[in-house]
PDB file of C-alpha atoms in Angstrom:
ATOM      1  CA  MET P  30      10.963 -47.168  31.017  1.00 42.00           C
ATOM      2  CA  SER P  31      13.291 -44.413  29.821  1.00 48.00           C
ATOM      3  CA  LEU P  32      17.039 -44.486  30.427  1.00 46.00           C
ATOM      4  CA  GLU P  33      16.859 -41.221  32.345  1.00 53.00           C
ATOM      5  CA  LYS P  34      14.200 -42.613  34.699  1.00 53.00           C
ATOM      6  CA  MET P  35      16.221 -45.784  35.267  1.00 52.00           C
ATOM      7  CA  ARG P  36      19.283 -43.703  36.112  1.00 49.00           C
ATOM      8  CA  LYS P  37      17.322 -41.631  38.616  1.00 60.00           C
ATOM      9  CA  LEU P  38      15.992 -44.740  40.332  1.00 62.00           C
ATOM     10  CA  LEU P  39      19.426 -46.360  40.446  1.00 55.00           C
ATOM     11  CA  LYS P  40      21.031 -43.241  41.892  1.00 57.00           C
ATOM     12  CA  ALA P  41      18.283 -42.957  44.510  1.00 61.00           C
ATOM     13  CA  LYS P  42      18.954 -46.515  45.703  1.00 56.00           C
ATOM     14  CA  ASN P  43      22.719 -46.450  45.090  1.00 56.00           C
ATOM     15  CA  PRO P  44      24.080 -42.923  45.685  1.00 50.00           C
ATOM     16  CA  GLU P  45      27.621 -43.992  44.814  1.00 46.00           C
ATOM     17  CA  LEU P  46      26.570 -44.456  41.180  1.00 46.00           C
ATOM     18  CA  ALA P  47      26.027 -40.725  40.847  1.00 46.00           C
ATOM     19  CA  THR P  48      29.793 -40.170  40.824  1.00 43.00           C
ATOM     20  CA  GLN P  49      30.761 -42.898  38.363  1.00 46.00           C
ATOM     21  CA  VAL P  50      30.316 -40.685  35.314  1.00 46.00           C
ATOM     22  CA  ILE P  51      30.621 -36.921  35.716  1.00 45.00           C
ATOM     23  CA  ASN P  52      28.295 -34.921  33.491  1.00 47.00           C
ATOM     24  CA  SER P  53      29.123 -31.845  31.425  1.00 44.00           C
ATOM     25  CA  ARG P  54      30.470 -28.802  33.231  1.00 56.00           C
ATOM     26  CA  ALA P  55      31.127 -25.187  32.333  1.00 72.00           C
ATOM     27  CA  ASP P  56      34.944 -25.487  32.518  1.00 87.00           C
ATOM     28  CA  ILE P  57      36.027 -29.002  31.658  1.00 93.00           C
ATOM     29  CA  SER P  58      39.710 -28.227  32.247  1.00 95.00           C
ATOM     30  CA  ILE P  59      39.002 -28.316  36.002  1.00 96.00           C
ATOM     31  CA  TYR P  60      39.164 -31.802  37.474  1.00 97.00           C
ATOM     32  CA  PRO P  61      36.150 -32.187  39.842  1.00 96.00           C
ATOM     33  CA  HIS P  62      37.759 -34.231  42.609  1.00 96.00           C
ATOM     34  CA  TRP P  63      34.918 -33.264  44.957  1.00 95.00           C
ATOM     35  CA  GLN P  64      32.578 -35.427  42.851  1.00 94.00           C
ATOM     36  CA  MET P  65      34.193 -38.679  43.940  1.00 95.00           C
ATOM     37  CA  ALA P  66      32.273 -40.947  46.299  1.00 95.00           C
ATOM     38  CA  PRO P  67      33.336 -41.184  49.972  1.00 95.00           C
ATOM     39  CA  ASN P  68      36.320 -43.449  50.670  1.00 96.00           C
ATOM     40  CA  LYS P  69      37.544 -43.105  47.096  1.00 97.00           C
ATOM     41  CA  THR P  70      40.897 -41.672  45.994  1.00 97.00           C
ATOM     42  CA  ALA P  71      42.325 -39.792  43.026  1.00 98.00           C
ATOM     43  CA  THR P  72      46.057 -39.628  42.310  1.00 98.00           C
ATOM     44  CA  VAL P  73      47.427 -36.440  40.756  1.00 98.00           C
ATOM     45  CA  ARG P  74      50.855 -35.184  39.711  1.00 98.00           C
ATOM     46  CA  PHE P  75      51.204 -31.446  40.247  1.00 98.00           C
ATOM     47  CA  LEU P  76      53.130 -29.267  37.798  1.00 97.00           C
ATOM     48  CA  PRO P  77      54.860 -25.874  38.153  1.00 97.00           C
ATOM     49  CA  ASP P  78      53.099 -22.594  37.426  1.00 97.00           C
ATOM     50  CA  GLY P  79      53.584 -21.411  33.856  1.00 97.00           C
ATOM     51  CA  ASN P  80      54.523 -18.056  35.384  1.00 96.00           C
ATOM     52  CA  THR P  81      58.173 -18.574  36.339  1.00 94.00           C
ATOM     53  CA  ASP P  82      58.048 -15.525  38.626  1.00 95.00           C
ATOM     54  CA  ASN P  83      55.764 -17.443  40.981  1.00 95.00           C
ATOM     55  CA  PRO P  84      57.951 -19.280  43.542  1.00 93.00           C
ATOM     56  CA  PHE P  85      55.101 -21.694  44.311  1.00 95.00           C
ATOM     57  CA  PHE P  86      53.072 -24.090  42.168  1.00 97.00           C
ATOM     58  CA  TRP P  87      49.730 -22.583  43.139  1.00 97.00           C
ATOM     59  CA  VAL P  88      47.965 -19.220  43.310  1.00 96.00           C
ATOM     60  CA  GLU P  89      45.521 -18.107  45.990  1.00 96.00           C
ATOM     61  CA  ARG P  90      41.971 -17.040  45.198  1.00 96.00           C
ATOM     62  CA  ASP P  91      39.964 -15.024  47.747  1.00 96.00           C
ATOM     63  CA  MET P  92      36.232 -14.592  47.189  1.00 96.00           C
ATOM     64  CA  ILE P  93      33.347 -13.332  49.330  1.00 96.00           C
ATOM     65  CA  LYS P  94      29.815 -14.741  49.250  1.00 96.00           C
ATOM     66  CA  LEU P  95      27.039 -12.161  49.505  1.00 96.00           C
ATOM     67  CA  PRO P  96      23.668 -13.720  50.442  1.00 94.00           C
ATOM     68  CA  PHE P  97      20.444 -12.205  49.093  1.00 94.00           C
ATOM     69  CA  ALA P  98      16.808 -13.054  49.825  1.00 89.00           C
ATOM     70  CA  GLY P  99      16.119 -13.271  46.090  1.00 89.00           C
ATOM     71  CA  ILE P 100      16.185 -11.217  42.881  1.00 90.00           C
ATOM     72  CA  LYS P 101      14.268  -7.959  42.644  1.00 87.00           C
ATOM     73  CA  GLY P 102      11.263  -8.357  40.339  1.00 81.00           C
ATOM     74  CA  LYS P 103      11.579 -12.149  40.223  1.00 81.00           C
ATOM     75  CA  PRO P 104       9.624 -13.562  43.183  1.00 76.00           C
ATOM     76  CA  GLU P 105      10.062 -17.116  41.873  1.00 75.00           C
ATOM     77  CA  ILE P 106      13.805 -16.926  42.611  1.00 73.00           C
ATOM     78  CA  LYS P 107      14.653 -18.183  46.086  1.00 84.00           C
ATOM     79  CA  PRO P 108      17.522 -17.032  48.357  1.00 89.00           C
ATOM     80  CA  LEU P 109      20.868 -17.043  46.577  1.00 90.00           C
ATOM     81  CA  GLN P 110      24.490 -16.022  46.885  1.00 92.00           C
ATOM     82  CA  VAL P 111      26.641 -13.837  44.664  1.00 94.00           C
ATOM     83  CA  MET P 112      30.411 -14.281  44.626  1.00 94.00           C
ATOM     84  CA  VAL P 113      32.540 -11.132  44.525  1.00 96.00           C
ATOM     85  CA  SER P 114      36.292 -10.664  44.530  1.00 96.00           C
ATOM     86  CA  CYS P 115      38.065  -9.856  47.767  1.00 96.00           C
ATOM     87  CA  MET P 116      40.395  -6.956  46.988  1.00 95.00           C
ATOM     88  CA  GLN P 117      43.090  -8.467  49.187  1.00 93.00           C
ATOM     89  CA  MET P 118      43.620 -10.893  46.315  1.00 94.00           C
ATOM     90  CA  TYR P 119      45.144  -7.935  44.435  1.00 93.00           C
ATOM     91  CA  ASP P 120      47.092  -6.578  47.444  1.00 92.00           C
ATOM     92  CA  GLU P 121      44.539  -3.810  48.009  1.00 93.00           C
ATOM     93  CA  GLU P 122      42.295  -2.958  50.951  1.00 93.00           C
ATOM     94  CA  CYS P 123      38.957  -4.794  50.774  1.00 94.00           C
ATOM     95  CA  PRO P 124      35.960  -2.609  51.712  1.00 93.00           C
ATOM     96  CA  ILE P 125      34.039  -5.636  53.000  1.00 95.00           C
ATOM     97  CA  LEU P 126      36.806  -7.026  55.206  1.00 94.00           C
ATOM     98  CA  GLN P 127      37.512  -3.529  56.469  1.00 92.00           C
ATOM     99  CA  GLU P 128      34.011  -3.494  57.952  1.00 93.00           C
ATOM    100  CA  VAL P 129      33.817  -7.151  58.954  1.00 94.00           C
ATOM    101  CA  ARG P 130      37.051  -7.027  60.984  1.00 92.00           C
ATOM    102  CA  SER P 131      35.378  -4.731  63.502  1.00 90.00           C
ATOM    103  CA  TRP P 132      32.494  -7.207  63.881  1.00 92.00           C
ATOM    104  CA  MET P 133      34.891  -9.903  65.034  1.00 88.00           C
ATOM    105  CA  LYS P 134      35.430  -7.954  68.262  1.00 86.00           C
ATOM    106  CA  ASP P 135      31.713  -8.121  69.093  1.00 88.00           C
ATOM    107  CA  PRO P 136      30.468 -11.602  70.157  1.00 89.00           C
ATOM    108  CA  THR P 137      26.953 -10.738  68.966  1.00 91.00           C
ATOM    109  CA  LEU P 138      28.258 -10.058  65.433  1.00 91.00           C
ATOM    110  CA  GLU P 139      30.842 -12.834  65.189  1.00 90.00           C
ATOM    111  CA  GLU P 140      28.531 -15.251  63.362  1.00 91.00           C
ATOM    112  CA  MET P 141      27.648 -12.609  60.771  1.00 91.00           C
ATOM    113  CA  ALA P 142      31.322 -11.696  60.419  1.00 93.00           C
ATOM    114  CA  ARG P 143      32.200 -15.287  59.528  1.00 93.00           C
ATOM    115  CA  ARG P 144      29.380 -15.348  56.978  1.00 93.00           C
ATOM    116  CA  TYR P 145      30.903 -12.410  55.129  1.00 95.00           C
ATOM    117  CA  TRP P 146      34.566 -13.318  55.632  1.00 95.00           C
ATOM    118  CA  LYS P 147      36.576 -14.229  52.544  1.00 95.00           C
ATOM    119  CA  LYS P 148      36.541 -17.827  51.313  1.00 95.00           C
ATOM    120  CA  ARG P 149      39.987 -18.998  50.268  1.00 95.00           C
ATOM    121  CA  SER P 150      40.850 -21.566  47.616  1.00 96.00           C
ATOM    122  CA  TYR P 151      43.864 -22.306  45.432  1.00 97.00           C
ATOM    123  CA  PHE P 152      44.484 -23.014  41.747  1.00 97.00           C
ATOM    124  CA  TYR P 153      46.932 -25.768  40.816  1.00 98.00           C
ATOM    125  CA  GLN P 154      47.609 -27.651  37.591  1.00 98.00           C
ATOM    126  CA  GLY P 155      48.861 -31.125  36.799  1.00 98.00           C
ATOM    127  CA  PHE P 156      48.007 -34.588  35.528  1.00 98.00           C
ATOM    128  CA  VAL P 157      45.310 -36.905  36.861  1.00 98.00           C
ATOM    129  CA  ARG P 158      47.022 -40.279  36.998  1.00 97.00           C
ATOM    130  CA  GLU P 159      44.222 -42.252  38.619  1.00 97.00           C
ATOM    131  CA  SER P 160      40.565 -41.267  38.932  1.00 97.00           C
ATOM    132  CA  PRO P 161      37.714 -43.155  40.626  1.00 96.00           C
ATOM    133  CA  PHE P 162      35.227 -41.907  38.040  1.00 94.00           C
ATOM    134  CA  ARG P 163      34.989 -41.378  34.301  1.00 92.00           C
ATOM    135  CA  GLU P 164      34.265 -37.918  32.904  1.00 91.00           C
ATOM    136  CA  SER P 165      31.825 -37.766  30.013  1.00 87.00           C
ATOM    137  CA  ASP P 166      33.441 -34.557  28.776  1.00 87.00           C
ATOM    138  CA  ALA P 167      37.149 -35.012  29.561  1.00 88.00           C
ATOM    139  CA  PRO P 168      39.244 -32.396  27.710  1.00 93.00           C
ATOM    140  CA  SER P 169      41.768 -33.225  25.000  1.00 94.00           C
ATOM    141  CA  ASN P 170      44.436 -31.431  27.032  1.00 97.00           C
ATOM    142  CA  PRO P 171      45.405 -33.816  29.869  1.00 97.00           C
ATOM    143  CA  ILE P 172      47.036 -30.982  31.851  1.00 98.00           C
ATOM    144  CA  ARG P 173      44.202 -30.332  34.275  1.00 98.00           C
ATOM    145  CA  GLN P 174      43.371 -27.429  36.534  1.00 97.00           C
ATOM    146  CA  PHE P 175      42.547 -28.042  40.194  1.00 97.00           C
ATOM    147  CA  ILE P 176      40.571 -25.888  42.625  1.00 97.00           C
ATOM    148  CA  ILE P 177      41.927 -26.926  46.008  1.00 97.00           C
ATOM    149  CA  GLY P 178      40.429 -25.991  49.369  1.00 96.00           C
ATOM    150  CA  PRO P 179      42.403 -25.034  52.496  1.00 96.00           C
ATOM    151  CA  GLN P 180      42.260 -28.539  54.004  1.00 96.00           C
ATOM    152  CA  ILE P 181      44.082 -30.201  51.100  1.00 97.00           C
ATOM    153  CA  HIS P 182      46.265 -27.142  50.466  1.00 97.00           C
ATOM    154  CA  ASN P 183      47.657 -27.262  54.001  1.00 95.00           C
ATOM    155  CA  LEU P 184      48.701 -30.900  53.505  1.00 95.00           C
ATOM    156  CA  ILE P 185      50.410 -29.957  50.239  1.00 94.00           C
ATOM    157  CA  ARG P 186      52.111 -26.892  51.712  1.00 93.00           C
ATOM    158  CA  ASN P 187      53.336 -28.676  54.843  1.00 91.00           C
ATOM    159  CA  MET P 188      55.277 -31.184  52.736  1.00 89.00           C
ATOM    160  CA  LEU P 189      57.539 -28.369  51.552  1.00 89.00           C
ATOM    161  CA  MET P 190      58.949 -28.135  55.081  1.00 90.00           C
ATOM    162  CA  HIS P 191      59.574 -31.877  55.466  1.00 89.00           C
ATOM    163  CA  LYS P 192      63.196 -32.501  56.418  1.00 87.00           C
ATOM    164  CA  ASP P 193      63.550 -35.474  54.033  1.00 85.00           C
ATOM    165  CA  LEU P 194      62.241 -33.614  50.985  1.00 88.00           C
ATOM    166  CA  LEU P 195      65.163 -32.928  48.649  1.00 88.00           C
ATOM    167  CA  GLU P 196      63.405 -31.624  45.532  1.00 90.00           C
ATOM    168  CA  SER P 197      60.233 -29.722  44.638  1.00 92.00           C
ATOM    169  CA  PRO P 198      57.206 -32.089  44.688  1.00 94.00           C
ATOM    170  CA  CYS P 199      56.299 -30.839  41.190  1.00 95.00           C
ATOM    171  CA  ASP P 200      59.773 -31.323  39.670  1.00 95.00           C
ATOM    172  CA  PHE P 201      59.474 -33.125  36.322  1.00 96.00           C
ATOM    173  CA  TYR P 202      61.928 -35.868  37.252  1.00 94.00           C
ATOM    174  CA  ARG P 203      62.106 -36.064  41.047  1.00 94.00           C
ATOM    175  CA  GLY P 204      58.599 -34.923  41.976  1.00 95.00           C
ATOM    176  CA  MET P 205      55.927 -37.021  43.717  1.00 95.00           C
ATOM    177  CA  ASP P 206      52.306 -38.020  43.263  1.00 97.00           C
ATOM    178  CA  PHE P 207      49.642 -36.712  45.603  1.00 97.00           C
ATOM    179  CA  THR P 208      46.606 -38.799  46.548  1.00 97.00           C
ATOM    180  CA  ILE P 209      43.358 -36.991  47.271  1.00 97.00           C
ATOM    181  CA  LYS P 210      41.188 -39.111  49.558  1.00 97.00           C
ATOM    182  CA  LYS P 211      37.605 -38.153  50.277  1.00 97.00           C
ATOM    183  CA  THR P 212      35.891 -39.371  53.432  1.00 96.00           C
ATOM    184  CA  ASP P 213      32.714 -38.404  55.255  1.00 93.00           C
ATOM    185  CA  LYS P 214      32.845 -36.554  58.563  1.00 92.00           C
ATOM    186  CA  ASN P 215      29.536 -35.748  60.215  1.00 89.00           C
ATOM    187  CA  GLY P 216      27.831 -35.534  56.843  1.00 89.00           C
ATOM    188  CA  TYR P 217      30.475 -33.302  55.234  1.00 90.00           C
ATOM    189  CA  ALA P 218      33.247 -34.076  52.773  1.00 94.00           C
ATOM    190  CA  ASN P 219      36.588 -34.475  54.503  1.00 96.00           C
ATOM    191  CA  TYR P 220      40.039 -34.670  52.914  1.00 97.00           C
ATOM    192  CA  ASP P 221      42.390 -34.842  55.894  1.00 95.00           C
ATOM    193  CA  GLN P 222      43.459 -38.382  54.945  1.00 96.00           C
ATOM    194  CA  SER P 223      44.947 -37.164  51.654  1.00 97.00           C
ATOM    195  CA  TYR P 224      48.692 -37.732  51.385  1.00 95.00           C
ATOM    196  CA  TRP P 225      51.889 -37.477  49.358  1.00 95.00           C
ATOM    197  CA  GLU P 226      53.346 -40.657  47.874  1.00 92.00           C
ATOM    198  CA  PHE P 227      56.802 -40.276  49.369  1.00 88.00           C
ATOM    199  CA  LYS P 228      58.724 -41.629  46.377  1.00 91.00           C
ATOM    200  CA  GLU P 229      59.931 -40.135  43.107  1.00 94.00           C
ATOM    201  CA  SER P 230      57.495 -40.292  40.204  1.00 95.00           C
ATOM    202  CA  PRO P 231      58.992 -38.799  37.024  1.00 96.00           C
ATOM    203  CA  ILE P 232      56.925 -37.427  34.149  1.00 96.00           C
ATOM    204  CA  ILE P 233      56.256 -40.189  31.590  1.00 97.00           C
ATOM    205  CA  ASP P 234      56.559 -39.855  27.804  1.00 97.00           C
ATOM    206  CA  ALA P 235      52.850 -39.200  27.171  1.00 97.00           C
ATOM    207  CA  GLU P 236      52.849 -36.455  29.806  1.00 98.00           C
ATOM    208  CA  ARG P 237      56.009 -34.921  28.342  1.00 97.00           C
ATOM    209  CA  ASP P 238      54.313 -34.857  24.944  1.00 97.00           C
ATOM    210  CA  ALA P 239      51.341 -33.056  26.465  1.00 97.00           C
ATOM    211  CA  LEU P 240      53.624 -30.461  28.018  1.00 98.00           C
ATOM    212  CA  GLU P 241      55.239 -29.842  24.641  1.00 97.00           C
ATOM    213  CA  SER P 242      51.883 -29.637  22.857  1.00 97.00           C
ATOM    214  CA  PHE P 243      49.883 -27.570  25.318  1.00 97.00           C
ATOM    215  CA  GLY P 244      52.375 -25.930  27.683  1.00 97.00           C
ATOM    216  CA  LEU P 245      51.801 -24.772  31.244  1.00 97.00           C
ATOM    217  CA  VAL P 246      49.112 -22.247  32.168  1.00 96.00           C
ATOM    218  CA  ASP P 247      49.949 -19.022  33.976  1.00 97.00           C
ATOM    219  CA  LEU P 248      47.862 -19.795  37.063  1.00 97.00           C
ATOM    220  CA  LYS P 249      47.274 -16.119  37.730  1.00 95.00           C
ATOM    221  CA  SER P 250      45.150 -16.077  34.568  1.00 94.00           C
ATOM    222  CA  ARG P 251      42.644 -18.269  36.430  1.00 94.00           C
ATOM    223  CA  LEU P 252      41.900 -15.476  38.898  1.00 94.00           C
ATOM    224  CA  PRO P 253      39.020 -13.056  38.297  1.00 93.00           C
ATOM    225  CA  PRO P 254      40.108  -9.785  36.632  1.00 93.00           C
ATOM    226  CA  GLN P 255      40.902  -7.066  39.143  1.00 95.00           C
ATOM    227  CA  PRO P 256      37.823  -4.857  39.655  1.00 95.00           C
ATOM    228  CA  ASN P 257      38.184  -1.202  38.664  1.00 95.00           C
ATOM    229  CA  ALA P 258      37.135   1.662  40.928  1.00 95.00           C
ATOM    230  CA  GLU P 259      33.532   1.539  39.691  1.00 95.00           C
ATOM    231  CA  ALA P 260      33.277  -2.213  40.298  1.00 95.00           C
ATOM    232  CA  VAL P 261      34.669  -1.787  43.831  1.00 95.00           C
ATOM    233  CA  LYS P 262      31.845   0.705  44.520  1.00 95.00           C
ATOM    234  CA  VAL P 263      29.352  -1.884  43.287  1.00 95.00           C
ATOM    235  CA  ILE P 264      30.842  -4.466  45.651  1.00 96.00           C
ATOM    236  CA  SER P 265      30.289  -2.052  48.546  1.00 96.00           C
ATOM    237  CA  GLN P 266      26.699  -1.362  47.434  1.00 96.00           C
ATOM    238  CA  MET P 267      25.927  -5.075  47.173  1.00 96.00           C
ATOM    239  CA  PHE P 268      27.472  -5.710  50.587  1.00 97.00           C
ATOM    240  CA  GLU P 269      25.291  -3.042  52.218  1.00 96.00           C
ATOM    241  CA  ALA P 270      22.182  -4.336  50.438  1.00 95.00           C
ATOM    242  CA  SER P 271      22.946  -7.893  51.554  1.00 96.00           C
ATOM    243  CA  ILE P 272      23.358  -6.829  55.181  1.00 94.00           C
ATOM    244  CA  ASP P 273      20.032  -4.951  55.030  1.00 94.00           C
ATOM    245  CA  GLY P 274      18.242  -8.021  53.708  1.00 92.00           C
ATOM    246  CA  GLU P 275      17.459  -6.467  50.333  1.00 92.00           C
ATOM    247  CA  PHE P 276      16.969  -8.322  47.060  1.00 92.00           C
ATOM    248  CA  TYR P 277      19.663  -8.597  44.428  1.00 94.00           C
ATOM    249  CA  ASP P 278      19.123  -5.764  41.893  1.00 93.00           C
ATOM    250  CA  SER P 279      20.039  -7.055  38.440  1.00 90.00           C
ATOM    251  CA  ASP P 280      19.487  -3.648  36.821  1.00 91.00           C
ATOM    252  CA  LYS P 281      22.232  -2.136  38.979  1.00 92.00           C
ATOM    253  CA  TRP P 282      24.698  -4.970  39.364  1.00 93.00           C
ATOM    254  CA  ALA P 283      24.273  -7.728  36.758  1.00 90.00           C
ATOM    255  CA  ARG P 284      26.957  -6.409  34.404  1.00 90.00           C
ATOM    256  CA  TYR P 285      29.454  -6.525  37.265  1.00 92.00           C
ATOM    257  CA  TYR P 286      28.444  -9.523  39.387  1.00 92.00           C
ATOM    258  CA  ALA P 287      25.560 -11.932  38.772  1.00 88.00           C
ATOM    259  CA  PRO P 288      24.359 -15.078  40.543  1.00 87.00           C
ATOM    260  CA  TYR P 289      25.972 -18.203  39.124  1.00 74.00           C
ATOM    261  CA  GLY P 290      23.818 -20.002  36.580  1.00 60.00           C
ATOM    262  CA  LEU P 291      21.098 -17.370  36.535  1.00 60.00           C
ATOM    263  CA  THR P 292      20.242 -14.742  33.963  1.00 52.00           C
ATOM    264  CA  ALA P 293      19.280 -11.909  36.266  1.00 41.00           C
TER     265      ALA P 293
END
């Protein structure tokens, strides 16, 4: 029996094994905390943004998912989604949200409005101090990037207003660890039991060496480039086509926005 077949059988009978070793990914600098098994924890130590003009230690990313029935000319491709930038991320009016806002006032369109509303996430960076799984492709740079959803972000943000907090949680000397805990809630991943370790946890020598060797990333560089006027028109075209139930047209749009993992 081949190793691959044995692994498949083991994972089928023991789903928790699937998260023990994380396979190769496109961007290995991002720590995939979502891959941990339920009731497991990962401890991280957040760091400041490399951009000193940013008063926070995160940046916000706003994206919109456009669903399509498939790809034009490729009947073998099933329904898919294409991610496009929400222009509000660049402090500009978003043509999609401009339309969707009006739907929110109509109960019959509210479900569709939520489908096309922006999906918010946040980029952070820091060290992974404890992980419940081993990565097969861990990067040489231990300063990791984190894509954090609103549930965890709100727990992080709320700590800043705690009356007993005297220093920034990402301060090199007086900062604190944060524990990400994944649980299961009605079949979905839940992180509301994540928490701050309310005690100082200074940067250790190995981490200080990494900071000197690699430096901090400007988190804004993790955001998609701002679309130009032509790309904004394409976003509007794709939005209208998605609403009308049309197929994704790779000839028109692929050089601007393409489905993830597919060569359209």
